[in-house]
Tab-separated table of N, CA and C in Angstrom:
chain	number	residue	atom	x	y	z
A	1	MET	N	0.849	-1.179	0.000
A	1	MET	CA	0.000	0.000	0.000
A	1	MET	C	0.886	1.230	0.000
A	2	ALA	N	0.649	2.126	-0.890
A	2	ALA	CA	1.419	3.362	-0.945
A	2	ALA	C	0.939	4.304	0.149
A	3	ALA	N	1.865	4.987	0.751
A	3	ALA	CA	1.502	5.969	1.759
A	3	ALA	C	0.822	7.143	1.078
A	4	THR	N	-0.108	7.747	1.773
A	4	THR	CA	-0.846	8.869	1.234
A	4	THR	C	-0.396	10.140	1.927
A	5	GLY	N	0.249	11.030	1.189
A	5	GLY	CA	0.628	12.318	1.757
A	5	GLY	C	1.622	12.224	2.886
A	6	SER	N	2.441	11.185	2.911
A	6	SER	CA	3.304	11.011	4.067
A	6	SER	C	4.781	11.201	3.756
A	7	SER	N	5.099	12.177	2.950
A	7	SER	CA	6.494	12.490	2.678
A	7	SER	C	7.179	12.857	3.985
A	8	LEU	N	8.399	12.414	4.138
A	8	LEU	CA	9.161	12.748	5.336
A	8	LEU	C	9.899	14.069	5.203
A	9	ALA	N	9.782	14.709	4.058
A	9	ALA	CA	10.426	16.007	3.865
A	9	ALA	C	9.926	16.981	4.927
A	10	GLY	N	10.862	17.604	5.610
A	10	GLY	CA	10.502	18.578	6.628
A	10	GLY	C	10.286	17.990	8.013
A	11	VAL	N	10.254	16.664	8.134
A	11	VAL	CA	10.113	16.047	9.449
A	11	VAL	C	11.502	16.036	10.088
A	12	MET	N	11.618	16.682	11.220
A	12	MET	CA	12.915	16.864	11.868
A	12	MET	C	13.556	15.542	12.277
A	13	THR	N	14.868	15.485	12.125
A	13	THR	CA	15.628	14.336	12.618
A	13	THR	C	16.344	14.695	13.917
A	14	ARG	N	16.431	15.993	14.208
A	14	ARG	CA	16.996	16.468	15.474
A	14	ARG	C	15.982	17.389	16.114
A	15	ILE	N	15.736	17.160	17.403
A	15	ILE	CA	14.741	17.933	18.143
A	15	ILE	C	15.361	18.377	19.452
A	16	ASN	N	15.211	19.650	19.761
A	16	ASN	CA	15.653	20.188	21.048
A	16	ASN	C	17.107	19.815	21.367
A	17	GLY	N	17.958	19.834	20.336
A	17	GLY	CA	19.379	19.609	20.540
A	17	GLY	C	19.823	18.164	20.608
A	18	ARG	N	18.972	17.237	20.240
A	18	ARG	CA	19.335	15.815	20.283
A	18	ARG	C	18.694	15.094	19.107
A	19	HIS	N	19.149	13.861	18.881
A	19	HIS	CA	18.566	13.046	17.824
A	19	HIS	C	17.111	12.740	18.181
A	20	ALA	N	16.204	12.869	17.225
A	20	ALA	CA	14.783	12.629	17.464
A	20	ALA	C	14.500	11.132	17.568
A	21	PHE	N	13.664	10.762	18.516
A	21	PHE	CA	13.211	9.386	18.641
A	21	PHE	C	12.243	9.082	17.497
A	22	VAL	N	12.105	7.800	17.159
A	22	VAL	CA	11.206	7.386	16.080
A	22	VAL	C	9.783	7.866	16.375
A	23	TYR	N	9.316	7.722	17.615
A	23	TYR	CA	7.949	8.133	17.924
A	23	TYR	C	7.757	9.636	17.742
A	24	GLU	N	8.784	10.432	17.999
A	24	GLU	CA	8.679	11.875	17.803
A	24	GLU	C	8.571	12.220	16.319
A	25	ARG	N	9.370	11.541	15.494
A	25	ARG	CA	9.313	11.793	14.050
A	25	ARG	C	7.959	11.379	13.482
A	26	ILE	N	7.431	10.247	13.953
A	26	ILE	CA	6.115	9.815	13.484
A	26	ILE	C	5.045	10.795	13.954
A	27	LEU	N	5.143	11.253	15.194
A	27	LEU	CA	4.177	12.248	15.688
A	27	LEU	C	4.210	13.500	14.829
A	28	LEU	N	5.402	13.988	14.510
A	28	LEU	CA	5.501	15.185	13.662
A	28	LEU	C	4.849	14.958	12.301
A	29	LEU	N	5.060	13.791	11.720
A	29	LEU	CA	4.448	13.455	10.442
A	29	LEU	C	2.926	13.432	10.563
A	30	VAL	N	2.406	12.760	11.569
A	30	VAL	CA	0.954	12.641	11.730
A	30	VAL	C	0.329	14.003	12.038
A	31	VAL	N	0.975	14.806	12.870
A	31	VAL	CA	0.457	16.149	13.180
A	31	VAL	C	0.402	16.994	11.914
A	32	ARG	N	1.492	17.001	11.160
A	32	ARG	CA	1.518	17.801	9.925
A	32	ARG	C	0.387	17.392	8.982
A	33	GLU	N	0.243	16.095	8.757
A	33	GLU	CA	-0.771	15.622	7.827
A	33	GLU	C	-2.184	15.789	8.372
A	34	THR	N	-2.357	15.700	9.690
A	34	THR	CA	-3.668	15.956	10.298
A	34	THR	C	-4.062	17.412	10.060
A	35	GLU	N	-3.110	18.317	10.237
A	35	GLU	CA	-3.409	19.745	10.039
A	35	GLU	C	-3.651	20.071	8.570
A	36	LEU	N	-2.952	19.403	7.655
A	36	LEU	CA	-3.091	19.684	6.225
A	36	LEU	C	-4.256	18.946	5.576
A	37	ARG	N	-4.429	17.659	5.922
A	37	ARG	CA	-5.366	16.801	5.193
A	37	ARG	C	-6.344	16.065	6.084
A	38	ASP	N	-6.353	16.303	7.372
A	38	ASP	CA	-7.205	15.649	8.352
A	38	ASP	C	-6.677	14.297	8.809
A	39	SER	N	-5.795	13.647	8.025
A	39	SER	CA	-5.246	12.353	8.436
A	39	SER	C	-4.124	11.957	7.491
A	40	VAL	N	-3.468	10.849	7.806
A	40	VAL	CA	-2.455	10.265	6.929
A	40	VAL	C	-2.642	8.756	6.973
A	41	THR	N	-2.448	8.117	5.836
A	41	THR	CA	-2.560	6.664	5.752
A	41	THR	C	-1.212	6.093	5.357
A	42	PHE	N	-0.743	5.112	6.119
A	42	PHE	CA	0.483	4.436	5.733
A	42	PHE	C	0.520	3.039	6.319
A	43	ALA	N	1.285	2.187	5.650
A	43	ALA	CA	1.590	0.863	6.176
A	43	ALA	C	2.888	0.992	6.962
A	44	LYS	N	2.966	0.328	8.089
A	44	LYS	CA	4.153	0.428	8.943
A	44	LYS	C	5.415	-0.003	8.201
A	45	GLN	N	5.319	-1.033	7.363
A	45	GLN	CA	6.490	-1.498	6.618
A	45	GLN	C	7.017	-0.417	5.690
A	46	ASP	N	6.121	0.269	5.004
A	46	ASP	CA	6.525	1.334	4.085
A	46	ASP	C	7.204	2.471	4.853
A	47	LEU	N	6.589	2.892	5.939
A	47	LEU	CA	7.159	3.994	6.712
A	47	LEU	C	8.512	3.597	7.305
A	48	ALA	N	8.614	2.392	7.810
A	48	ALA	CA	9.884	1.934	8.389
A	48	ALA	C	10.998	1.976	7.349
A	49	LYS	N	10.707	1.508	6.157
A	49	LYS	CA	11.710	1.512	5.094
A	49	LYS	C	12.159	2.932	4.775
A	50	ARG	N	11.206	3.848	4.655
A	50	ARG	CA	11.558	5.227	4.313
A	50	ARG	C	12.274	5.952	5.444
A	51	MET	N	12.017	5.555	6.694
A	51	MET	CA	12.696	6.167	7.840
A	51	MET	C	14.047	5.511	8.117
A	52	GLY	N	14.293	4.357	7.522
A	52	GLY	CA	15.543	3.658	7.762
A	52	GLY	C	15.591	2.964	9.105
A	53	VAL	N	14.429	2.505	9.579
A	53	VAL	CA	14.349	1.782	10.846
A	53	VAL	C	13.609	0.469	10.608
A	54	CYS	N	13.602	-0.409	11.595
A	54	CYS	CA	12.879	-1.670	11.441
A	54	CYS	C	11.388	-1.467	11.727
A	55	VAL	N	10.596	-2.384	11.219
A	55	VAL	CA	9.142	-2.313	11.396
A	55	VAL	C	8.780	-2.346	12.877
A	56	ARG	N	9.520	-3.109	13.644
A	56	ARG	CA	9.245	-3.198	15.089
A	56	ARG	C	9.402	-1.838	15.761
A	57	SER	N	10.364	-1.033	15.332
A	57	SER	CA	10.531	0.310	15.898
A	57	SER	C	9.324	1.183	15.605
A	58	VAL	N	8.818	1.096	14.386
A	58	VAL	CA	7.620	1.865	14.015
A	58	VAL	C	6.425	1.363	14.820
A	59	ASP	N	6.293	0.045	14.951
A	59	ASP	CA	5.185	-0.531	15.703
A	59	ASP	C	5.212	-0.071	17.161
A	60	ARG	N	6.387	-0.117	17.789
A	60	ARG	CA	6.511	0.347	19.180
A	60	ARG	C	6.176	1.830	19.290
A	61	ALA	N	6.651	2.616	18.325
A	61	ALA	CA	6.394	4.061	18.360
A	61	ALA	C	4.898	4.356	18.241
A	62	VAL	N	4.223	3.693	17.305
A	62	VAL	CA	2.778	3.913	17.123
A	62	VAL	C	2.016	3.470	18.371
A	63	THR	N	2.415	2.339	18.946
A	63	THR	CA	1.769	1.868	20.179
A	63	THR	C	1.924	2.899	21.291
A	64	LYS	N	3.112	3.450	21.443
A	64	LYS	CA	3.366	4.478	22.463
A	64	LYS	C	2.501	5.714	22.210
A	65	LEU	N	2.435	6.159	20.964
A	65	LEU	CA	1.648	7.354	20.632
A	65	LEU	C	0.156	7.130	20.912
A	66	ARG	N	-0.345	5.949	20.573
A	66	ARG	CA	-1.761	5.640	20.853
A	66	ARG	C	-2.006	5.549	22.355
A	67	ARG	N	-1.136	4.838	23.062
A	67	ARG	CA	-1.296	4.646	24.506
A	67	ARG	C	-1.302	5.987	25.244
A	68	GLU	N	-0.470	6.914	24.790
A	68	GLU	CA	-0.387	8.226	25.443
A	68	GLU	C	-1.456	9.205	24.953
A	69	GLY	N	-2.323	8.750	24.052
A	69	GLY	CA	-3.422	9.584	23.583
A	69	GLY	C	-2.993	10.689	22.633
A	70	LEU	N	-1.868	10.499	21.930
A	70	LEU	CA	-1.346	11.531	21.041
A	70	LEU	C	-1.811	11.336	19.599
A	71	VAL	N	-2.154	10.100	19.232
A	71	VAL	CA	-2.703	9.810	17.906
A	71	VAL	C	-3.816	8.778	18.041
A	72	THR	N	-4.700	8.777	17.045
A	72	THR	CA	-5.716	7.736	16.936
A	72	THR	C	-5.469	6.991	15.637
A	73	THR	N	-5.868	5.737	15.596
A	73	THR	CA	-5.692	4.934	14.396
A	73	THR	C	-7.000	4.256	14.033
A	74	GLU	N	-7.144	4.030	12.744
A	74	GLU	CA	-8.323	3.337	12.220
A	74	GLU	C	-7.831	2.432	11.089
A	75	PRO	N	-8.111	1.135	11.147
A	75	PRO	CA	-7.613	0.234	10.105
A	75	PRO	C	-8.272	0.479	8.754
A	76	VAL	N	-7.501	0.216	7.692
A	76	VAL	CA	-7.987	0.310	6.313
A	76	VAL	C	-7.912	-1.097	5.727
A	77	PHE	N	-9.033	-1.563	5.162
A	77	PHE	CA	-9.098	-2.911	4.607
A	77	PHE	C	-9.321	-2.864	3.106
A	78	GLY	N	-8.724	-3.824	2.402
A	78	GLY	CA	-8.927	-3.973	0.967
A	78	GLY	C	-10.212	-4.739	0.695
A	79	GLN	N	-10.546	-4.893	-0.571
A	79	GLN	CA	-11.765	-5.593	-0.953
A	79	GLN	C	-11.755	-7.048	-0.519
A	80	SER	N	-10.580	-7.638	-0.410
A	80	SER	CA	-10.479	-9.035	0.017
A	80	SER	C	-10.620	-9.188	1.525
A	81	GLY	N	-10.631	-8.081	2.231
A	81	GLY	CA	-10.726	-8.109	3.686
A	81	GLY	C	-9.383	-8.009	4.384
A	82	ALA	N	-8.298	-8.012	3.612
A	82	ALA	CA	-6.966	-7.899	4.204
A	82	ALA	C	-6.709	-6.464	4.663
A	83	GLN	N	-6.057	-6.323	5.800
A	83	GLN	CA	-5.727	-4.984	6.276
A	83	GLN	C	-4.568	-4.434	5.465
A	84	LEU	N	-4.747	-3.222	4.954
A	84	LEU	CA	-3.743	-2.589	4.102
A	84	LEU	C	-2.846	-1.620	4.864
A	85	GLY	N	-3.323	-1.102	5.944
A	85	GLY	CA	-2.598	-0.093	6.710
A	85	GLY	C	-3.552	0.543	7.692
A	86	ASN	N	-3.224	1.729	8.147
A	86	ASN	CA	-4.076	2.459	9.079
A	86	ASN	C	-4.166	3.915	8.670
A	87	VAL	N	-5.267	4.530	9.092
A	87	VAL	CA	-5.418	5.975	8.989
A	87	VAL	C	-5.031	6.523	10.357
A	88	TYR	N	-4.130	7.498	10.371
A	88	TYR	CA	-3.639	8.095	11.610
A	88	TYR	C	-4.070	9.544	11.687
A	89	ARG	N	-4.510	9.947	12.889
A	89	ARG	CA	-4.870	11.336	13.152
A	89	ARG	C	-4.258	11.758	14.479
A	90	ALA	N	-3.756	12.976	14.518
A	90	ALA	CA	-3.212	13.509	15.766
A	90	ALA	C	-4.355	14.038	16.622
A	91	THR	N	-4.240	13.831	17.910
A	91	THR	CA	-5.206	14.394	18.859
A	91	THR	C	-4.756	15.818	19.209
A	92	PRO	N	-5.624	16.595	19.831
A	92	PRO	CA	-5.187	17.931	20.279
A	92	PRO	C	-3.952	17.869	21.182
A	93	GLU	N	-3.857	16.841	22.015
A	93	GLU	CA	-2.682	16.679	22.890
A	93	GLU	C	-1.424	16.403	22.067
A	94	GLY	N	-1.565	15.608	21.021
A	94	GLY	CA	-0.433	15.324	20.146
A	94	GLY	C	0.046	16.560	19.420
A	95	ILE	N	-0.901	17.352	18.949
A	95	ILE	CA	-0.556	18.600	18.254
A	95	ILE	C	0.158	19.549	19.212
A	96	GLU	N	-0.350	19.645	20.421
A	96	GLU	CA	0.269	20.527	21.420
A	96	GLU	C	1.694	20.086	21.742
A	97	LEU	N	1.910	18.788	21.921
A	97	LEU	CA	3.252	18.291	22.216
A	97	LEU	C	4.202	18.559	21.054
A	98	ALA	N	3.764	18.307	19.837
A	98	ALA	CA	4.628	18.508	18.664
A	98	ALA	C	5.060	19.969	18.551
A	99	ARG	N	4.245	20.872	18.983
A	99	ARG	CA	4.591	22.294	18.909
A	99	ARG	C	5.688	22.681	19.892
A	100	THR	N	5.986	21.806	20.848
A	100	THR	CA	7.075	22.104	21.792
A	100	THR	C	8.428	21.692	21.233
A	101	PHE	N	8.431	20.915	20.151
A	101	PHE	CA	9.686	20.479	19.539
A	101	PHE	C	10.313	21.649	18.799
A	102	ARG	N	11.610	21.842	18.999
A	102	ARG	CA	12.335	22.920	18.322
A	102	ARG	C	13.434	22.325	17.461
A	103	ARG	N	13.652	22.947	16.337
A	103	ARG	CA	14.775	22.543	15.473
A	103	ARG	C	16.071	22.993	16.117
A	104	ASP	N	17.130	22.248	15.814
A	104	ASP	CA	18.463	22.676	16.258
A	104	ASP	C	18.820	23.968	15.544
A	105	LYS	N	19.523	24.828	16.238
A	105	LYS	CA	20.050	26.020	15.602
A	105	LYS	C	21.273	25.633	14.803
A	106	PRO	N	21.496	26.250	13.652
A	106	PRO	CA	22.716	25.940	12.891
A	106	PRO	C	23.951	26.253	13.735
A	107	ARG	N	24.935	25.402	13.633
A	107	ARG	CA	26.173	25.604	14.399
A	107	ARG	C	26.973	26.741	13.766
A	108	ALA	N	27.555	27.557	14.621
A	108	ALA	CA	28.381	28.662	14.150
A	108	ALA	C	29.691	28.109	13.585
A	109	LYS	N	30.135	28.661	12.472
A	109	LYS	CA	31.414	28.250	11.889
A	109	LYS	C	32.529	28.923	12.649
A	110	LYS	N	33.605	28.173	12.872
A	110	LYS	CA	34.736	28.752	13.614
A	110	LYS	C	35.860	29.052	12.681
């Protein structure tokens, strides 16, 4: 299943002076797409490949985001009944948290 509107362009890899955790990058993606398009649809395998992480890392991150009430998920099924992926939406709490993330400042040249 192709991801819908889930380009990683602009999703920070460094947040608040440190390397961003997988769940933070996924939250930023879901928040951006929720604000632009109301939701984002992706298969965990596709997103993991594009992020350069294993599927288990994406699965753990999504579980954490759902458990903490930062995103909601809804399964998407094909005509055969097979699950194709999920629709993800950020909650108001997720949007608020993502707004606290800051990009690193460019390092001064010496």
